[in-house]
Amino acid sequence: MTAHANADFVSSSRSLTPIAFAVPAKYDCFMSDDLLRVLALTIPCLFGLWTAVACRRAQLRGLPGSDALIWAGLSSVFFLLSLVKSVRGLGLLRGFGGYLRDIFKQRGWYEDRRSLQVAASIAIAVVVIALIAWGLLWAWHHVKRYRLAIGFTGLILGFAIVRFISLHEVDAWNASAPWARTAVDLVAAAGVSAIAIARLWQIRT
C-alpha cells in the first residue's frame, strides 16, 4: 500500500460514524415480562406431557392410568397458550383485533356490544369458579385430582377470554395492574405443575 493510499484509508476511517442499532421497545418488553410468562407456561406443558406418558405406561402395566388423555390435553393447552403469547410478543398478530372489530361492525354487533361483554364476562367468571371448586372437591383423590388441574387451566383460559372480550372496566383495570396477567399465569402454571408432580410421585410409588 502506497503512502497516498494509506493516508486516504486513515482519513476515511476517521470519518466513519459509529452506527447504533436500537432494539424496538416491544422486543425489549417481550424479553422481560412476556418471556417470563412463556417460560412459565412451558413448564406445565412439559410436566403434563411427562405425566401423560407415565400414566399411559402405568395403564399398560395394569395400574390406574385412565387420566393419561386428560394430561395430554392439558399439556396441549399450555403449549398453545405459550405459542400464542410468543407470537403476540413478537407482534405477529398486529391488526388482528381491528379485523375482528370490523367484522362485528359489519354484522351490527359492535354498537350493542356492552351488554354482551358484561354477560359473557360474568358467565366465564362463574364457570372458572365452578371448575376450581369442583377440582378442590377431588383434590384428595390420587387419580381424579387432575380435575383441580383443569380448574387451574380454566383460570388462565378464562382470564385470557375476558381480556379478549375487552370490557372497558376490565381494560382499565388491566392497564393499571399489568402485573395481574403474569400473576395469573404463574399461579395457574404452578398449580398444574404441582398436581402433575404429585401424580408422577403417586405412579412412582
CSV table of C-alpha atoms in Angstrom, one decimal:
chain,number,residue,atom,x,y,z
A,1,MET,CA,0.0,0.0,0.0
A,2,THR,CA,1.4,3.4,-1.0
A,3,ALA,CA,1.7,6.4,1.3
A,4,HIS,CA,-1.0,8.2,-0.6
A,5,ALA,CA,-3.4,5.2,-0.4
A,6,ASN,CA,-2.6,4.7,3.3
A,7,ALA,CA,-3.4,8.4,4.0
A,8,ASP,CA,-6.7,8.0,2.2
A,9,PHE,CA,-7.5,4.9,4.2
A,10,VAL,CA,-6.7,6.6,7.6
A,11,SER,CA,-8.8,9.6,6.6
A,12,SER,CA,-11.8,7.6,5.6
A,13,SER,CA,-11.5,5.5,8.8
A,14,ARG,CA,-11.6,8.6,10.9
A,15,SER,CA,-14.7,9.9,9.1
A,16,LEU,CA,-16.7,6.7,9.8
A,17,THR,CA,-19.6,7.3,12.2
A,18,PRO,CA,-20.5,4.6,14.6
A,19,ILE,CA,-23.9,3.1,13.9
A,20,ALA,CA,-26.1,2.1,16.9
A,21,PHE,CA,-28.7,-0.5,16.4
A,22,ALA,CA,-31.6,0.2,18.6
A,23,VAL,CA,-33.8,-2.6,19.7
A,24,PRO,CA,-37.5,-1.8,19.4
A,25,ALA,CA,-39.3,-1.3,22.8
A,26,LYS,CA,-41.8,-4.1,22.1
A,27,TYR,CA,-38.9,-6.6,21.7
A,28,ASP,CA,-37.4,-5.4,24.9
A,29,CYS,CA,-40.7,-5.9,26.7
A,30,PHE,CA,-41.0,-9.3,25.2
A,31,MET,CA,-37.6,-10.3,26.5
A,32,SER,CA,-38.7,-9.4,30.1
A,33,ASP,CA,-42.4,-9.9,31.1
A,34,ASP,CA,-43.6,-11.9,28.1
A,35,LEU,CA,-40.6,-14.2,28.1
A,36,LEU,CA,-41.2,-15.0,31.8
A,37,ARG,CA,-44.8,-15.8,31.0
A,38,VAL,CA,-43.8,-18.0,28.1
A,39,LEU,CA,-41.3,-19.9,30.2
A,40,ALA,CA,-43.9,-20.3,33.0
A,41,LEU,CA,-46.4,-21.8,30.6
A,42,THR,CA,-43.8,-24.1,29.1
A,43,ILE,CA,-43.2,-25.8,32.5
A,44,PRO,CA,-46.7,-27.2,33.0
A,45,CYS,CA,-46.7,-28.2,29.3
A,46,LEU,CA,-43.7,-30.4,29.8
A,47,PHE,CA,-44.9,-31.8,33.2
A,48,GLY,CA,-48.3,-32.5,31.6
A,49,LEU,CA,-46.7,-34.4,28.7
A,50,TRP,CA,-44.4,-36.3,31.1
A,51,THR,CA,-47.4,-37.2,33.3
A,52,ALA,CA,-49.5,-38.3,30.3
A,53,VAL,CA,-46.7,-40.7,29.2
A,54,ALA,CA,-46.2,-42.0,32.7
A,55,CYS,CA,-50.0,-42.6,33.1
A,56,ARG,CA,-50.1,-44.5,29.8
A,57,ARG,CA,-47.2,-46.7,30.8
A,58,ALA,CA,-48.9,-47.4,34.2
A,59,GLN,CA,-52.1,-48.3,32.4
A,60,LEU,CA,-50.2,-50.8,30.2
A,61,ARG,CA,-48.9,-52.4,33.4
A,62,GLY,CA,-52.4,-52.8,34.8
A,63,LEU,CA,-52.2,-49.8,37.1
A,64,PRO,CA,-54.7,-46.8,37.3
A,65,GLY,CA,-53.8,-44.5,34.4
A,66,SER,CA,-57.0,-43.6,32.7
A,67,ASP,CA,-56.2,-39.9,33.1
A,68,ALA,CA,-53.4,-40.1,30.5
A,69,LEU,CA,-55.6,-38.4,27.9
A,70,ILE,CA,-56.5,-35.6,30.3
A,71,TRP,CA,-52.9,-34.8,31.0
A,72,ALA,CA,-52.1,-34.9,27.3
A,73,GLY,CA,-54.9,-32.4,26.7
A,74,LEU,CA,-53.7,-30.1,29.4
A,75,SER,CA,-50.2,-30.2,28.0
A,76,SER,CA,-51.6,-29.3,24.6
A,77,VAL,CA,-53.5,-26.3,26.0
A,78,PHE,CA,-50.4,-24.9,27.7
A,79,PHE,CA,-48.4,-25.4,24.6
A,80,LEU,CA,-50.9,-23.4,22.6
A,81,LEU,CA,-51.0,-20.7,25.2
A,82,SER,CA,-47.2,-20.3,25.2
A,83,LEU,CA,-47.2,-20.3,21.4
A,84,VAL,CA,-49.9,-17.6,21.2
A,85,LYS,CA,-48.1,-15.4,23.8
A,86,SER,CA,-44.8,-15.9,21.8
A,87,VAL,CA,-46.5,-14.8,18.6
A,88,ARG,CA,-48.2,-11.9,20.3
A,89,GLY,CA,-45.0,-10.8,21.9
A,90,LEU,CA,-43.2,-10.7,18.6
A,91,GLY,CA,-46.0,-8.5,17.1
A,92,LEU,CA,-47.1,-11.1,14.5
A,93,LEU,CA,-50.8,-10.7,15.5
A,94,ARG,CA,-50.8,-6.9,15.0
A,95,GLY,CA,-54.1,-5.8,13.3
A,96,PHE,CA,-56.0,-9.0,14.2
A,97,GLY,CA,-58.1,-7.1,16.8
A,98,GLY,CA,-59.0,-4.5,14.2
A,99,TYR,CA,-60.0,-7.2,11.7
A,100,LEU,CA,-62.4,-8.7,14.3
A,101,ARG,CA,-63.8,-5.3,15.2
A,102,ASP,CA,-64.6,-4.6,11.5
A,103,ILE,CA,-66.5,-7.9,11.3
A,104,PHE,CA,-68.5,-7.1,14.4
A,105,LYS,CA,-69.3,-3.6,12.9
A,106,GLN,CA,-70.5,-5.2,9.7
A,107,ARG,CA,-72.8,-7.5,11.5
A,108,GLY,CA,-74.2,-4.7,13.7
A,109,TRP,CA,-72.9,-6.2,16.9
A,110,TYR,CA,-70.4,-3.5,17.8
A,111,GLU,CA,-72.9,-0.8,18.9
A,112,ASP,CA,-74.7,-3.0,21.4
A,113,ARG,CA,-71.6,-4.9,22.5
A,114,ARG,CA,-71.5,-3.8,26.1
A,115,SER,CA,-74.5,-6.0,27.2
A,116,LEU,CA,-72.9,-9.0,25.5
A,117,GLN,CA,-69.5,-8.2,27.0
A,118,VAL,CA,-70.9,-8.0,30.6
A,119,ALA,CA,-72.9,-11.2,30.2
A,120,ALA,CA,-70.1,-13.1,28.7
A,121,SER,CA,-67.6,-11.9,31.3
A,122,ILE,CA,-69.9,-12.9,34.2
A,123,ALA,CA,-70.6,-16.3,32.7
A,124,ILE,CA,-66.9,-17.0,32.2
A,125,ALA,CA,-66.1,-16.0,35.8
A,126,VAL,CA,-68.9,-18.3,37.1
A,127,VAL,CA,-67.6,-21.2,35.1
A,128,VAL,CA,-64.0,-20.7,36.3
A,129,ILE,CA,-65.0,-20.5,39.9
A,130,ALA,CA,-67.2,-23.7,39.5
A,131,LEU,CA,-64.2,-25.5,37.9
A,132,ILE,CA,-61.9,-24.6,40.7
A,133,ALA,CA,-64.5,-25.6,43.4
A,134,TRP,CA,-65.1,-28.8,41.5
A,135,GLY,CA,-61.4,-29.6,41.4
A,136,LEU,CA,-60.9,-28.8,45.1
A,137,LEU,CA,-63.6,-31.4,46.0
A,138,TRP,CA,-61.5,-34.1,44.2
A,139,ALA,CA,-58.0,-32.8,45.3
A,140,TRP,CA,-57.7,-35.7,47.8
A,141,HIS,CA,-58.2,-38.4,45.1
A,142,HIS,CA,-54.9,-39.7,43.8
A,143,VAL,CA,-56.2,-40.1,40.2
A,144,LYS,CA,-59.0,-37.6,39.9
A,145,ARG,CA,-57.1,-34.7,41.3
A,146,TYR,CA,-56.5,-33.8,37.6
A,147,ARG,CA,-59.9,-32.1,37.9
A,148,LEU,CA,-58.1,-29.4,40.0
A,149,ALA,CA,-55.5,-29.1,37.3
A,150,ILE,CA,-58.5,-28.5,34.9
A,151,GLY,CA,-59.6,-25.7,37.3
A,152,PHE,CA,-56.3,-24.0,37.2
A,153,THR,CA,-56.2,-24.3,33.4
A,154,GLY,CA,-59.7,-22.8,33.3
A,155,LEU,CA,-58.4,-19.9,35.4
A,156,ILE,CA,-55.8,-18.9,32.8
A,157,LEU,CA,-58.1,-19.5,29.8
A,158,GLY,CA,-61.0,-17.6,31.4
A,159,PHE,CA,-58.8,-14.6,32.2
A,160,ALA,CA,-57.5,-14.6,28.6
A,161,ILE,CA,-61.0,-14.8,27.2
A,162,VAL,CA,-62.3,-12.0,29.4
A,163,ARG,CA,-59.4,-9.8,28.3
A,164,PHE,CA,-60.1,-10.7,24.7
A,165,ILE,CA,-63.8,-9.6,25.2
A,166,SER,CA,-62.3,-6.2,26.1
A,167,LEU,CA,-64.9,-4.9,28.5
A,168,HIS,CA,-64.0,-1.2,29.3
A,169,GLU,CA,-63.7,-1.8,33.0
A,170,VAL,CA,-61.5,-4.8,32.5
A,171,ASP,CA,-59.3,-3.0,30.1
A,172,ALA,CA,-58.9,-0.1,32.6
A,173,TRP,CA,-58.0,-2.5,35.4
A,174,ASN,CA,-55.6,-4.4,33.2
A,175,ALA,CA,-53.8,-1.2,32.2
A,176,SER,CA,-53.5,-0.1,35.9
A,177,ALA,CA,-52.3,-3.5,37.0
A,178,PRO,CA,-50.3,-5.1,34.2
A,179,TRP,CA,-48.7,-7.5,36.7
A,180,ALA,CA,-52.1,-9.3,37.1
A,181,ARG,CA,-51.5,-11.2,33.8
A,182,THR,CA,-48.2,-12.5,34.9
A,183,ALA,CA,-49.6,-13.4,38.3
A,184,VAL,CA,-52.5,-15.4,36.8
A,185,ASP,CA,-50.1,-17.2,34.5
A,186,LEU,CA,-47.7,-18.1,37.3
A,187,VAL,CA,-50.5,-19.3,39.7
A,188,ALA,CA,-52.1,-21.5,37.0
A,189,ALA,CA,-48.7,-22.9,35.9
A,190,ALA,CA,-47.6,-23.6,39.4
A,191,GLY,CA,-50.9,-25.3,40.3
A,192,VAL,CA,-50.9,-27.6,37.3
A,193,SER,CA,-47.2,-28.4,37.7
A,194,ALA,CA,-47.6,-29.2,41.4
A,195,ILE,CA,-50.5,-31.5,40.7
A,196,ALA,CA,-48.6,-33.2,37.8
A,197,ILE,CA,-45.6,-33.8,40.2
A,198,ALA,CA,-47.9,-35.3,42.8
A,199,ARG,CA,-49.4,-37.6,40.2
A,200,LEU,CA,-45.9,-38.6,39.0
A,201,TRP,CA,-44.9,-39.4,42.5
A,202,GLN,CA,-48.0,-41.5,43.1
A,203,ILE,CA,-47.3,-43.5,40.0
A,204,ARG,CA,-43.7,-44.0,41.0
A,205,THR,CA,-44.6,-45.3,44.5
